[in-house]
Amino acid sequence: MVPLHVASPTLLVFLLIVDGVGAQYSGVSYRPVSICALKGSTVIMGCSYSYPVSYTVQTTFWTKFRSSTQGVEPPDLLDDPEYRDRVQYLGDKQHNCSLSLRDVRESDQSKYYFRFITDKSGGQYQGEMYLSVTGLQVEGPERVMEGDKVTLTCKTTCSLTDSPSFTWYRNGTTLSSRTEQLYLQSVSREDADRYSCAVQDQNLHSPEVTLNVLDSPKSVSAFTYPSDVLKEGSSVILACSSDGNPPVEYTWYKGSSLVATGPYFKINDISSANSGEYKCKSSNELGVKYSGTVTLKVLCPHRSISVSVTFSGETLEGSSVTLTCRSDGNPPVQKYTWFKEGGNAPVGSGHRYSFTLDSESSGWYYCDTQSEQESKRSFAVPVTLPVALQDDYSVVLYVGLGVGLCGVAAISSVVFLMWNKKKKRKVEEHNYQNVDPNAQDNTYTTLDPMTRSSNDVYNTIATVHSGHV
């Protein structure tokens, strides 16, 4: 059980009524002889005294000392610096000796004596009473589990002289309970609030106690700042929040791989490698729960555009030509447009463009790409009817070297076939690779496209394989 200490003091009055005593006897009477008062309250110590009618009372006073010492009377409370601003004598020099003490303090807990002195020799009389001082305390279990039944008790260190009703408060708001115990059925995290008690109709509160309700994580949220769509090289913070008591620990995953711990995960100089789905795990000793996924999208410039050429036919002239345009980067290209050098109007659109090769369509072609972020133009590739150089057809491999997807080097190639018009050949598809420029067999001088393309384009030699019909 957790004891709590009393709140700041204000006014509380205990009225004690004492009947008078017959005039044939001398003495002091208290009822009750023991008082339990709340710290901060005002208490009235009821008292009466009697003496023979032939006596005359000369002096009355209250003191904390039992008797005189060496003929010196004990100090009057009205003259004591600790009391004189807080006590008031309500009695007289006849029979009433009641005393009021306000703003009761813990240091006031003591025995008290009323003393009166008459005009007769030996006419000095006193009795005693005891004042106990207490505060209000809320007692309850130190920790409770969600779903438990809980009882909170408003406690004092002594039994209050009056039997008061109590008032309970939750976060400063009055509850309906009027007994010294507050019952909570099947507590949940919503009950994990601040509770205090007070004597009804009095502004003397106990200190607040917080009900500690333990539970596993129930709600986990993950989000990004400033955005989940980011430019390459920028920074992002992934943040996670969760309930749960005891406090939870956070772990970050990309896919199934652990990447960080703690409620915040910062990624600097972001790249395409950081793209993907992330989630946060919240855990404490009572359970585990995962957040939904957040997806990071990294926008990379389109650094490289490649164009490939495919021929279909037994002769070059009249064959079907397909141009294919590819681009790296993110977001992806939304629109492809094809142009022929020397013309202003587009000749086609889409990822692929096909046409029949003849003298009119022969020329150099390029594509324009358009994404959400930018526009890019490819280098031009030749699709022409060349002058025959040999009896056999030859293959020239144009290789465009650029920077590939979000920073990865990429090579784009264009295979250009030349047929000898005098002979028909059946062309088969082959994979071509760069070869040693010193190779002797079936090696031909390449066409020089250097004057027709960017600095990222260079020419090389390819081995030629032919198939005869």
GROMACS .gro file of C-alpha atoms in nm:
model
  469
    1MET     CA    1   0.000   0.000   0.000
    2VAL     CA    2   0.125   0.350  -0.081
    3PRO     CA    3   0.080   0.617   0.193
    4LEU     CA    4   0.018   0.973   0.083
    5HIS     CA    5   0.070   1.294   0.282
    6VAL     CA    6  -0.181   1.561   0.370
    7ALA     CA    7  -0.264   1.853   0.145
    8SER     CA    8  -0.230   2.226   0.226
    9PRO     CA    9  -0.434   2.326   0.535
   10THR     CA   10  -0.753   2.531   0.550
   11LEU     CA   11  -1.043   2.555   0.793
   12LEU     CA   12  -1.204   2.266   0.980
   13VAL     CA   13  -1.384   2.319   1.314
   14PHE     CA   14  -1.445   2.062   1.589
   15LEU     CA   15  -1.689   2.188   1.858
   16LEU     CA   16  -1.666   2.014   2.189
   17ILE     CA   17  -1.938   2.093   2.447
   18VAL     CA   18  -1.869   2.037   2.812
   19ASP     CA   19  -2.136   2.055   3.080
   20GLY     CA   20  -2.077   2.265   3.384
   21VAL     CA   21  -1.980   2.114   3.714
   22GLY     CA   22  -2.159   2.182   4.044
   23ALA     CA   23  -2.042   2.483   4.243
   24GLN     CA   24  -1.971   2.279   4.557
   25TYR     CA   25  -1.646   2.140   4.406
   26SER     CA   26  -1.339   2.293   4.248
   27GLY     CA   27  -1.188   2.153   3.929
   28VAL     CA   28  -1.165   2.146   3.545
   29SER     CA   29  -1.353   1.916   3.313
   30TYR     CA   30  -1.284   1.833   2.942
   31ARG     CA   31  -1.515   1.642   2.709
   32PRO     CA   32  -1.367   1.454   2.536
   33VAL     CA   33  -1.032   1.435   2.698
   34SER     CA   34  -0.870   1.346   2.364
   35ILE     CA   35  -0.923   1.515   2.028
   36CYS     CA   36  -0.807   1.403   1.679
   37ALA     CA   37  -0.795   1.703   1.445
   38LEU     CA   38  -0.691   1.744   1.082
   39LYS     CA   39  -0.382   1.939   1.006
   40GLY     CA   40  -0.487   2.282   0.885
   41SER     CA   41  -0.821   2.277   1.061
   42THR     CA   42  -0.957   2.487   1.346
   43VAL     CA   43  -1.036   2.301   1.666
   44ILE     CA   44  -1.230   2.414   1.973
   45MET     CA   45  -1.116   2.249   2.294
   46GLY     CA   46  -1.434   2.250   2.504
   47CYS     CA   47  -1.374   2.305   2.872
   48SER     CA   48  -1.561   2.403   3.191
   49TYR     CA   49  -1.448   2.462   3.546
   50SER     CA   50  -1.614   2.499   3.889
   51TYR     CA   51  -1.529   2.633   4.231
   52PRO     CA   52  -1.710   2.722   4.555
   53VAL     CA   53  -1.929   3.029   4.542
   54SER     CA   54  -1.718   3.190   4.810
   55TYR     CA   55  -1.414   3.188   4.580
   56THR     CA   56  -1.325   3.462   4.336
   57VAL     CA   57  -1.136   3.369   4.018
   58GLN     CA   58  -0.840   3.596   3.963
   59THR     CA   59  -0.650   3.434   3.671
   60THR     CA   60  -0.733   3.187   3.391
   61PHE     CA   61  -0.503   3.060   3.114
   62TRP     CA   62  -0.410   2.765   2.890
   63THR     CA   63  -0.065   2.616   2.881
   64LYS     CA   64   0.131   2.317   2.753
   65PHE     CA   65   0.308   2.272   3.085
   66ARG     CA   66   0.163   2.075   3.375
   67SER     CA   67   0.248   2.291   3.674
   68SER     CA   68   0.444   2.585   3.801
   69THR     CA   69   0.815   2.562   3.860
   70GLN     CA   70   0.970   2.717   4.168
   71GLY     CA   71   0.667   2.934   4.222
   72VAL     CA   72   0.663   3.059   3.860
   73GLU     CA   73   0.346   2.993   3.666
   74PRO     CA   74   0.381   2.816   3.326
   75PRO     CA   75   0.357   3.040   3.016
   76ASP     CA   76   0.018   3.136   2.882
   77LEU     CA   77  -0.049   3.018   2.522
   78LEU     CA   78  -0.171   3.369   2.445
   79ASP     CA   79   0.185   3.489   2.508
   80ASP     CA   80   0.362   3.206   2.321
   81PRO     CA   81   0.497   3.324   1.978
   82GLU     CA   82   0.398   2.988   1.826
   83TYR     CA   83   0.035   3.026   1.939
   84ARG     CA   84  -0.062   3.385   2.013
   85ASP     CA   85  -0.171   3.458   1.654
   86ARG     CA   86  -0.368   3.133   1.632
   87VAL     CA   87  -0.544   3.090   1.967
   88GLN     CA   88  -0.849   3.263   2.110
   89TYR     CA   89  -0.982   3.221   2.465
   90LEU     CA   90  -1.358   3.172   2.441
   91GLY     CA   91  -1.418   3.136   2.816
   92ASP     CA   92  -1.469   3.370   3.110
   93LYS     CA   93  -1.385   3.389   3.479
   94GLN     CA   94  -1.695   3.202   3.581
   95HIS     CA   95  -1.734   2.853   3.434
   96ASN     CA   96  -1.648   2.848   3.060
   97CYS     CA   97  -1.285   2.779   2.969
   98SER     CA   98  -1.310   2.676   2.601
   99LEU     CA   99  -1.019   2.756   2.367
  100SER     CA  100  -1.008   2.794   1.988
  101LEU     CA  101  -0.694   2.693   1.796
  102ARG     CA  102  -0.684   2.754   1.421
  103ASP     CA  103  -0.449   2.633   1.146
  104VAL     CA  104  -0.360   2.322   1.344
  105ARG     CA  105  -0.002   2.207   1.285
  106GLU     CA  106   0.177   1.880   1.347
  107SER     CA  107   0.383   2.057   1.616
  108ASP     CA  108   0.057   2.131   1.803
  109GLN     CA  109   0.017   1.764   1.891
  110SER     CA  110   0.057   1.770   2.270
  111LYS     CA  111  -0.112   1.770   2.610
  112TYR     CA  112  -0.287   2.094   2.706
  113TYR     CA  113  -0.382   2.224   3.047
  114PHE     CA  114  -0.635   2.483   3.164
  115ARG     CA  115  -0.539   2.649   3.495
  116PHE     CA  116  -0.729   2.894   3.712
  117ILE     CA  117  -0.622   3.070   4.029
  118THR     CA  118  -0.860   3.199   4.298
  119ASP     CA  119  -0.829   3.442   4.583
  120LYS     CA  120  -0.806   3.166   4.838
  121SER     CA  121  -0.485   3.014   4.957
  122GLY     CA  122  -0.421   2.696   4.762
  123GLY     CA  123  -0.692   2.785   4.514
  124GLN     CA  124  -0.499   2.674   4.202
  125TYR     CA  125  -0.662   2.410   3.984
  126GLN     CA  126  -0.600   2.245   3.646
  127GLY     CA  127  -0.685   1.943   3.435
  128GLU     CA  128  -0.546   1.804   3.107
  129MET     CA  129  -0.657   1.700   2.757
  130TYR     CA  130  -0.465   1.560   2.458
  131LEU     CA  131  -0.466   1.689   2.098
  132SER     CA  132  -0.363   1.451   1.816
  133VAL     CA  133  -0.295   1.593   1.470
  134THR     CA  134  -0.336   1.393   1.148
  135GLY     CA  135  -0.341   1.440   0.774
  136LEU     CA  136  -0.542   1.269   0.502
  137GLN     CA  137  -0.371   0.997   0.302
  138VAL     CA  138  -0.492   0.791   0.005
  139GLU     CA  139  -0.384   0.430   0.023
  140GLY     CA  140  -0.409   0.181  -0.261
  141PRO     CA  141  -0.212  -0.086  -0.446
  142GLU     CA  142   0.122   0.024  -0.590
  143ARG     CA  143   0.059  -0.132  -0.933
  144VAL     CA  144  -0.251  -0.287  -1.085
  145MET     CA  145  -0.312  -0.480  -1.403
  146GLU     CA  146  -0.569  -0.377  -1.659
  147GLY     CA  147  -0.897  -0.547  -1.561
  148ASP     CA  148  -0.824  -0.560  -1.187
  149LYS     CA  149  -1.066  -0.441  -0.915
  150VAL     CA  150  -0.915  -0.160  -0.706
  151THR     CA  151  -1.004  -0.010  -0.366
  152LEU     CA  152  -0.864   0.327  -0.257
  153THR     CA  153  -0.893   0.428   0.111
  154CYS     CA  154  -0.885   0.775   0.266
  155LYS     CA  155  -0.679   0.720   0.582
  156THR     CA  156  -0.585   0.916   0.894
  157THR     CA  157  -0.335   0.832   1.168
  158CYS     CA  158  -0.600   0.875   1.436
  159SER     CA  159  -0.979   0.850   1.443
  160LEU     CA  160  -1.131   1.189   1.377
  161THR     CA  161  -1.332   1.309   1.674
  162ASP     CA  162  -1.632   1.381   1.456
  163SER     CA  163  -1.728   1.106   1.209
  164PRO     CA  164  -1.722   1.301   0.886
  165SER     CA  165  -1.825   1.204   0.535
  166PHE     CA  166  -1.561   1.208   0.265
  167THR     CA  167  -1.537   1.347  -0.085
  168TRP     CA  168  -1.333   1.182  -0.360
  169TYR     CA  169  -1.171   1.362  -0.653
  170ARG     CA  170  -1.038   1.238  -0.985
  171ASN     CA  171  -0.810   1.485  -1.161
  172GLY     CA  172  -0.971   1.752  -0.943
  173THR     CA  173  -1.327   1.655  -1.042
  174THR     CA  174  -1.567   1.544  -0.767
  175LEU     CA  175  -1.678   1.180  -0.771
  176SER     CA  176  -2.003   1.044  -0.631
  177SER     CA  177  -1.852   0.833  -0.350
  178ARG     CA  178  -1.907   0.970   0.006
  179THR     CA  179  -1.737   0.698   0.210
  180GLU     CA  180  -1.379   0.662   0.315
  181GLN     CA  181  -1.329   0.399   0.042
  182LEU     CA  182  -1.348   0.438  -0.336
  183TYR     CA  183  -1.418   0.124  -0.543
  184LEU     CA  184  -1.303   0.094  -0.906
  185GLN     CA  185  -1.432  -0.200  -1.106
  186SER     CA  186  -1.224  -0.355  -1.387
  187VAL     CA  187  -0.973  -0.074  -1.427
  188SER     CA  188  -0.834   0.024  -1.766
  189ARG     CA  189  -0.574   0.269  -1.888
  190GLU     CA  190  -0.847   0.538  -1.876
  191ASP     CA  191  -0.851   0.496  -1.496
  192ALA     CA  192  -0.480   0.577  -1.467
  193ASP     CA  193  -0.555   0.923  -1.326
  194ARG     CA  194  -0.485   1.131  -1.014
  195TYR     CA  195  -0.702   1.063  -0.708
  196SER     CA  196  -0.742   1.252  -0.379
  197CYS     CA  197  -0.987   1.267  -0.089
  198ALA     CA  198  -1.116   1.530   0.151
  199VAL     CA  199  -1.356   1.569   0.440
  200GLN     CA  200  -1.691   1.660   0.288
  201ASP     CA  201  -1.770   2.031   0.269
  202GLN     CA  202  -1.419   2.116   0.382
  203ASN     CA  203  -1.130   2.227   0.167
  204LEU     CA  204  -0.872   1.998   0.321
  205HIS     CA  205  -0.747   1.758   0.054
  206SER     CA  206  -0.508   1.470   0.072
  207PRO     CA  207  -0.215   1.471  -0.169
  208GLU     CA  208  -0.300   1.322  -0.508
  209VAL     CA  209  -0.194   0.969  -0.591
  210THR     CA  210  -0.169   0.839  -0.946
  211LEU     CA  211  -0.317   0.499  -1.013
  212ASN     CA  212  -0.051   0.299  -1.196
  213VAL     CA  213  -0.235   0.071  -1.443
  214LEU     CA  214  -0.008  -0.170  -1.632
  215ASP     CA  215  -0.094  -0.280  -1.986
  216SER     CA  216   0.065  -0.393  -2.309
  217PRO     CA  217   0.094  -0.167  -2.618
  218LYS     CA  218  -0.244  -0.135  -2.788
  219SER     CA  219  -0.185   0.142  -3.043
  220VAL     CA  220   0.134   0.204  -3.243
  221SER     CA  221   0.174   0.477  -3.506
  222ALA     CA  222   0.465   0.540  -3.742
  223PHE     CA  223   0.508   0.849  -3.958
  224THR     CA  224   0.773   1.039  -4.151
  225TYR     CA  225   0.897   1.397  -4.139
  226PRO     CA  226   0.901   1.601  -4.352
  227SER     CA  227   0.758   1.357  -4.612
  228ASP     CA  228   0.771   1.001  -4.739
  229VAL     CA  229   0.856   1.122  -5.092
  230LEU     CA  230   1.214   1.248  -5.088
  231LYS     CA  231   1.481   1.376  -5.318
  232GLU     CA  232   1.809   1.190  -5.339
  233GLY     CA  233   2.061   1.338  -5.092
  234SER     CA  234   1.800   1.479  -4.854
  235SER     CA  235   1.722   1.368  -4.495
  236VAL     CA  236   1.418   1.210  -4.334
  237ILE     CA  237   1.308   1.128  -3.979
  238LEU     CA  238   1.089   0.825  -3.907
  239ALA     CA  239   0.900   0.862  -3.578
  240CYS     CA  240   0.705   0.608  -3.373
  241SER     CA  241   0.457   0.661  -3.089
  242SER     CA  242   0.282   0.406  -2.873
  243ASP     CA  243   0.089   0.361  -2.550
  244GLY     CA  244   0.167   0.095  -2.293
  245ASN     CA  245   0.279   0.082  -1.930
  246PRO     CA  246   0.558   0.018  -1.830
  247PRO     CA  247   0.704   0.249  -2.097
  248VAL     CA  248   0.766   0.073  -2.426
  249GLU     CA  249   1.086   0.018  -2.623
  250TYR     CA  250   1.097   0.089  -2.998
  251THR     CA  251   1.264  -0.109  -3.277
  252TRP     CA  252   1.267  -0.019  -3.648
  253TYR     CA  253   1.262  -0.269  -3.934
  254LYS     CA  254   1.303  -0.238  -4.307
  255GLY     CA  255   1.127  -0.543  -4.436
  256SER     CA  256   1.245  -0.810  -4.192
  257SER     CA  257   1.582  -0.647  -4.117
  258LEU     CA  258   1.640  -0.453  -3.796
  259VAL     CA  259   1.776  -0.109  -3.886
  260ALA     CA  260   1.745   0.107  -3.571
  261THR     CA  261   1.619   0.134  -3.213
  262GLY     CA  262   1.446   0.419  -3.033
  263PRO     CA  263   1.136   0.624  -3.112
  264TYR     CA  264   1.318   0.824  -3.385
  265PHE     CA  265   1.518   0.697  -3.684
  266LYS     CA  266   1.699   0.959  -3.895
  267ILE     CA  267   1.839   0.886  -4.240
  268ASN     CA  268   2.084   1.138  -4.384
  269ASP     CA  269   2.198   1.171  -4.746
  270ILE     CA  270   1.918   0.944  -4.860
  271SER     CA  271   1.956   0.730  -5.174
  272SER     CA  272   1.756   0.473  -5.365
  273ALA     CA  273   1.895   0.206  -5.132
  274ASN     CA  274   1.679   0.360  -4.858
  275SER     CA  275   1.358   0.321  -5.057
  276GLY     CA  276   1.118   0.061  -4.922
  277GLU     CA  277   0.876  -0.024  -4.644
  278TYR     CA  278   0.953   0.043  -4.278
  279LYS     CA  279   0.765  -0.051  -3.962
  280CYS     CA  280   0.808   0.008  -3.590
  281LYS     CA  281   0.780  -0.251  -3.310
  282SER     CA  282   0.658  -0.135  -2.969
  283SER     CA  283   0.722  -0.372  -2.678
  284ASN     CA  284   0.720  -0.390  -2.299
  285GLU     CA  285   0.718  -0.674  -2.048
  286LEU     CA  286   0.347  -0.732  -2.112
  287GLY     CA  287   0.336  -0.755  -2.491
  288VAL     CA  288   0.441  -0.652  -2.842
  289LYS     CA  289   0.264  -0.463  -3.120
  290TYR     CA  290   0.374  -0.345  -3.466
  291SER     CA  291   0.284  -0.027  -3.647
  292GLY     CA  292   0.157  -0.017  -4.000
  293THR     CA  293   0.420   0.025  -4.272
  294VAL     CA  294   0.549   0.357  -4.401
  295THR     CA  295   0.695   0.357  -4.751
  296LEU     CA  296   0.987   0.579  -4.845
  297LYS     CA  297   1.004   0.684  -5.210
  298VAL     CA  298   1.333   0.835  -5.320
  299LEU     CA  299   1.324   1.057  -5.629
  300CYS     CA  300   1.636   1.012  -5.844
  301PRO     CA  301   1.727   1.222  -6.149
  302HIS     CA  302   1.699   1.051  -6.489
  303ARG     CA  303   2.070   1.040  -6.565
  304SER     CA  304   2.067   0.800  -6.855
  305ILE     CA  305   1.834   0.735  -7.149
  306SER     CA  306   1.906   0.439  -7.379
  307VAL     CA  307   1.766   0.366  -7.724
  308SER     CA  308   1.775   0.021  -7.882
  309VAL     CA  309   1.700  -0.067  -8.246
  310THR     CA  310   1.551  -0.395  -8.368
  311PHE     CA  311   1.531  -0.493  -8.740
  312SER     CA  312   1.298  -0.757  -8.875
  313GLY     CA  313   1.324  -0.870  -9.238
  314GLU     CA  314   1.539  -1.047  -9.492
  315THR     CA  315   1.666  -0.723  -9.649
  316LEU     CA  316   1.751  -0.397  -9.483
  317GLU     CA  317   1.535  -0.184  -9.708
  318GLY     CA  318   1.172  -0.255  -9.642
  319SER     CA  319   1.243  -0.421  -9.307
  320SER     CA  320   1.041  -0.339  -8.996
  321VAL     CA  321   1.232  -0.127  -8.746
  322THR     CA  322   1.139  -0.096  -8.377
  323LEU     CA  323   1.296   0.172  -8.160
  324THR     CA  324   1.279   0.120  -7.782
  325CYS     CA  325   1.349   0.399  -7.532
  326ARG     CA  326   1.444   0.326  -7.172
  327SER     CA  327   1.514   0.564  -6.885
  328ASP     CA  328   1.629   0.521  -6.526
  329GLY     CA  329   1.530   0.740  -6.233
  330ASN     CA  330   1.231   0.779  -6.007
  331PRO     CA  331   0.950   0.873  -6.050
  332PRO     CA  332   0.920   0.676  -6.375
  333VAL     CA  333   0.876   0.835  -6.715
  334GLN     CA  334   0.516   0.924  -6.788
  335LYS     CA  335   0.550   1.016  -7.154
  336TYR     CA  336   0.781   0.915  -7.441
  337THR     CA  337   0.794   1.117  -7.764
  338TRP     CA  338   0.994   1.024  -8.078
  339PHE     CA  339   1.163   1.267  -8.314
  340LYS     CA  340   1.362   1.237  -8.636
  341GLU     CA  341   1.651   1.477  -8.671
  342GLY     CA  342   1.580   1.750  -8.920
  343GLY     CA  343   1.211   1.767  -8.833
  344ASN     CA  344   1.021   1.968  -8.573
  345ALA     CA  345   0.711   1.754  -8.535
  346PRO     CA  346   0.712   1.429  -8.338
  347VAL     CA  347   0.699   1.112  -8.545
  348GLY     CA  348   0.572   0.880  -8.270
  349SER     CA  349   0.497   0.832  -7.902
  350GLY     CA  350   0.514   0.561  -7.643
  351HIS     CA  351   0.785   0.337  -7.506
  352ARG     CA  352   0.831   0.178  -7.853
  353TYR     CA  353   0.806   0.323  -8.204
  354SER     CA  354   0.795   0.103  -8.518
  355PHE     CA  355   0.815   0.189  -8.889
  356THR     CA  356   0.926   0.046  -9.225
  357LEU     CA  357   1.277   0.143  -9.331
  358ASP     CA  358   1.306   0.307  -9.671
  359SER     CA  359   1.482   0.606  -9.821
  360GLU     CA  360   1.225   0.844  -9.677
  361SER     CA  361   1.231   0.708  -9.324
  362SER     CA  362   1.607   0.659  -9.317
  363GLY     CA  363   1.778   0.895  -9.070
  364TRP     CA  364   1.873   0.962  -8.710
  365TYR     CA  365   1.613   0.922  -8.433
  366TYR     CA  366   1.592   1.024  -8.068
  367CYS     CA  367   1.330   1.018  -7.788
  368ASP     CA  368   1.219   1.276  -7.535
  369THR     CA  369   1.110   1.159  -7.187
  370GLN     CA  370   0.883   1.342  -6.946
  371SER     CA  371   0.840   1.257  -6.573
  372GLU     CA  372   0.686   1.445  -6.281
  373GLN     CA  373   1.022   1.600  -6.204
  374GLU     CA  374   1.199   1.666  -6.534
  375SER     CA  375   1.235   1.622  -6.910
  376LYS     CA  376   1.529   1.446  -7.076
  377ARG     CA  377   1.642   1.380  -7.436
  378SER     CA  378   1.829   1.073  -7.556
  379PHE     CA  379   2.120   1.076  -7.797
  380ALA     CA  380   2.028   1.021  -8.164
  381VAL     CA  381   2.079   0.678  -8.322
  382PRO     CA  382   2.121   0.607  -8.693
  383VAL     CA  383   1.860   0.406  -8.877
  384THR     CA  384   1.987   0.450  -9.235
  385LEU     CA  385   2.042   0.276  -9.568
  386PRO     CA  386   2.422   0.287  -9.591
  387VAL     CA  387   2.653   0.239  -9.888
  388ALA     CA  388   2.763  -0.125  -9.900
  389LEU     CA  389   3.113  -0.175  -9.772
  390GLN     CA  390   3.153  -0.550  -9.816
  391ASP     CA  391   2.978  -0.837  -9.987
  392ASP     CA  392   2.866  -0.961  -9.649
  393TYR     CA  393   2.653  -0.756  -9.416
  394SER     CA  394   2.819  -0.613  -9.110
  395VAL     CA  395   2.707  -0.523  -8.762
  396VAL     CA  396   2.815  -0.205  -8.590
  397LEU     CA  397   2.758  -0.181  -8.215
  398TYR     CA  398   2.705   0.171  -8.079
  399VAL     CA  399   2.732   0.173  -7.704
  400GLY     CA  400   2.594   0.462  -7.501
  401LEU     CA  401   2.762   0.485  -7.163
  402GLY     CA  402   2.576   0.673  -6.891
  403VAL     CA  403   2.487   0.666  -6.525
  404GLY     CA  404   2.213   0.417  -6.460
  405LEU     CA  405   1.930   0.387  -6.212
  406CYS     CA  406   1.986   0.640  -5.931
  407GLY     CA  407   2.365   0.641  -5.958
  408VAL     CA  408   2.444   0.290  -6.090
  409ALA     CA  409   2.655   0.278  -6.408
  410ALA     CA  410   2.466   0.150  -6.709
  411ILE     CA  411   2.553   0.075  -7.075
  412SER     CA  412   2.300   0.111  -7.349
  413SER     CA  413   2.375  -0.039  -7.691
  414VAL     CA  414   2.245   0.007  -8.041
  415VAL     CA  415   2.295  -0.268  -8.296
  416PHE     CA  416   2.305  -0.135  -8.645
  417LEU     CA  417   2.287  -0.387  -8.930
  418MET     CA  418   2.404  -0.324  -9.279
  419TRP     CA  419   2.310  -0.551  -9.562
  420ASN     CA  420   2.475  -0.573  -9.898
  421LYS     CA  421   2.194  -0.494 -10.135
  422LYS     CA  422   2.327  -0.748 -10.377
  423LYS     CA  423   2.268  -1.040 -10.144
  424LYS     CA  424   1.973  -1.145  -9.930
  425ARG     CA  425   2.055  -1.263  -9.584
  426LYS     CA  426   1.836  -1.406  -9.313
  427VAL     CA  427   1.923  -1.217  -8.993
  428GLU     CA  428   1.916  -1.401  -8.660
  429GLU     CA  429   1.915  -1.234  -8.320
  430HIS     CA  430   2.240  -1.256  -8.129
  431ASN     CA  431   2.387  -1.115  -7.810
  432TYR     CA  432   2.679  -0.894  -7.896
  433GLN     CA  433   2.961  -0.792  -7.671
  434ASN     CA  434   3.259  -0.560  -7.700
  435VAL     CA  435   3.562  -0.752  -7.835
  436ASP     CA  436   3.935  -0.703  -7.857
  437PRO     CA  437   3.999  -0.433  -8.118
  438ASN     CA  438   4.296  -0.641  -8.243
  439ALA     CA  439   4.072  -0.930  -8.350
  440GLN     CA  440   4.126  -1.024  -8.720
  441ASP     CA  441   3.837  -1.242  -8.840
  442ASN     CA  442   3.509  -1.077  -8.949
  443THR     CA  443   3.618  -0.745  -8.801
  444TYR     CA  444   3.523  -0.423  -8.971
  445THR     CA  445   3.585  -0.059  -8.917
  446THR     CA  446   3.296   0.100  -8.734
  447LEU     CA  447   3.091   0.392  -8.847
  448ASP     CA  448   3.189   0.699  -8.650
  449PRO     CA  449   2.888   0.845  -8.465
  450MET     CA  450   3.098   1.075  -8.248
  451THR     CA  451   2.990   1.378  -8.443
  452ARG     CA  452   2.623   1.286  -8.400
  453SER     CA  453   2.590   1.212  -8.028
  454SER     CA  454   2.686   1.332  -7.678
  455ASN     CA  455   3.020   1.274  -7.510
  456ASP     CA  456   2.867   0.977  -7.330
  457VAL     CA  457   2.853   0.784  -7.659
  458TYR     CA  458   3.150   0.604  -7.797
  459ASN     CA  459   3.203   0.355  -8.079
  460THR     CA  460   3.349   0.008  -8.069
  461ILE     CA  461   3.395  -0.300  -8.283
  462ALA     CA  462   3.170  -0.604  -8.273
  463THR     CA  463   3.212  -0.954  -8.405
  464VAL     CA  464   2.970  -1.037  -8.682
  465HIS     CA  465   2.779  -1.361  -8.715
  466SER     CA  466   2.586  -1.420  -9.033
  467GLY     CA  467   2.340  -1.673  -9.154
  468HIS     CA  468   2.295  -1.742  -9.528
  469VAL     CA  469   1.966  -1.832  -9.690
   0.00000   0.00000   0.00000
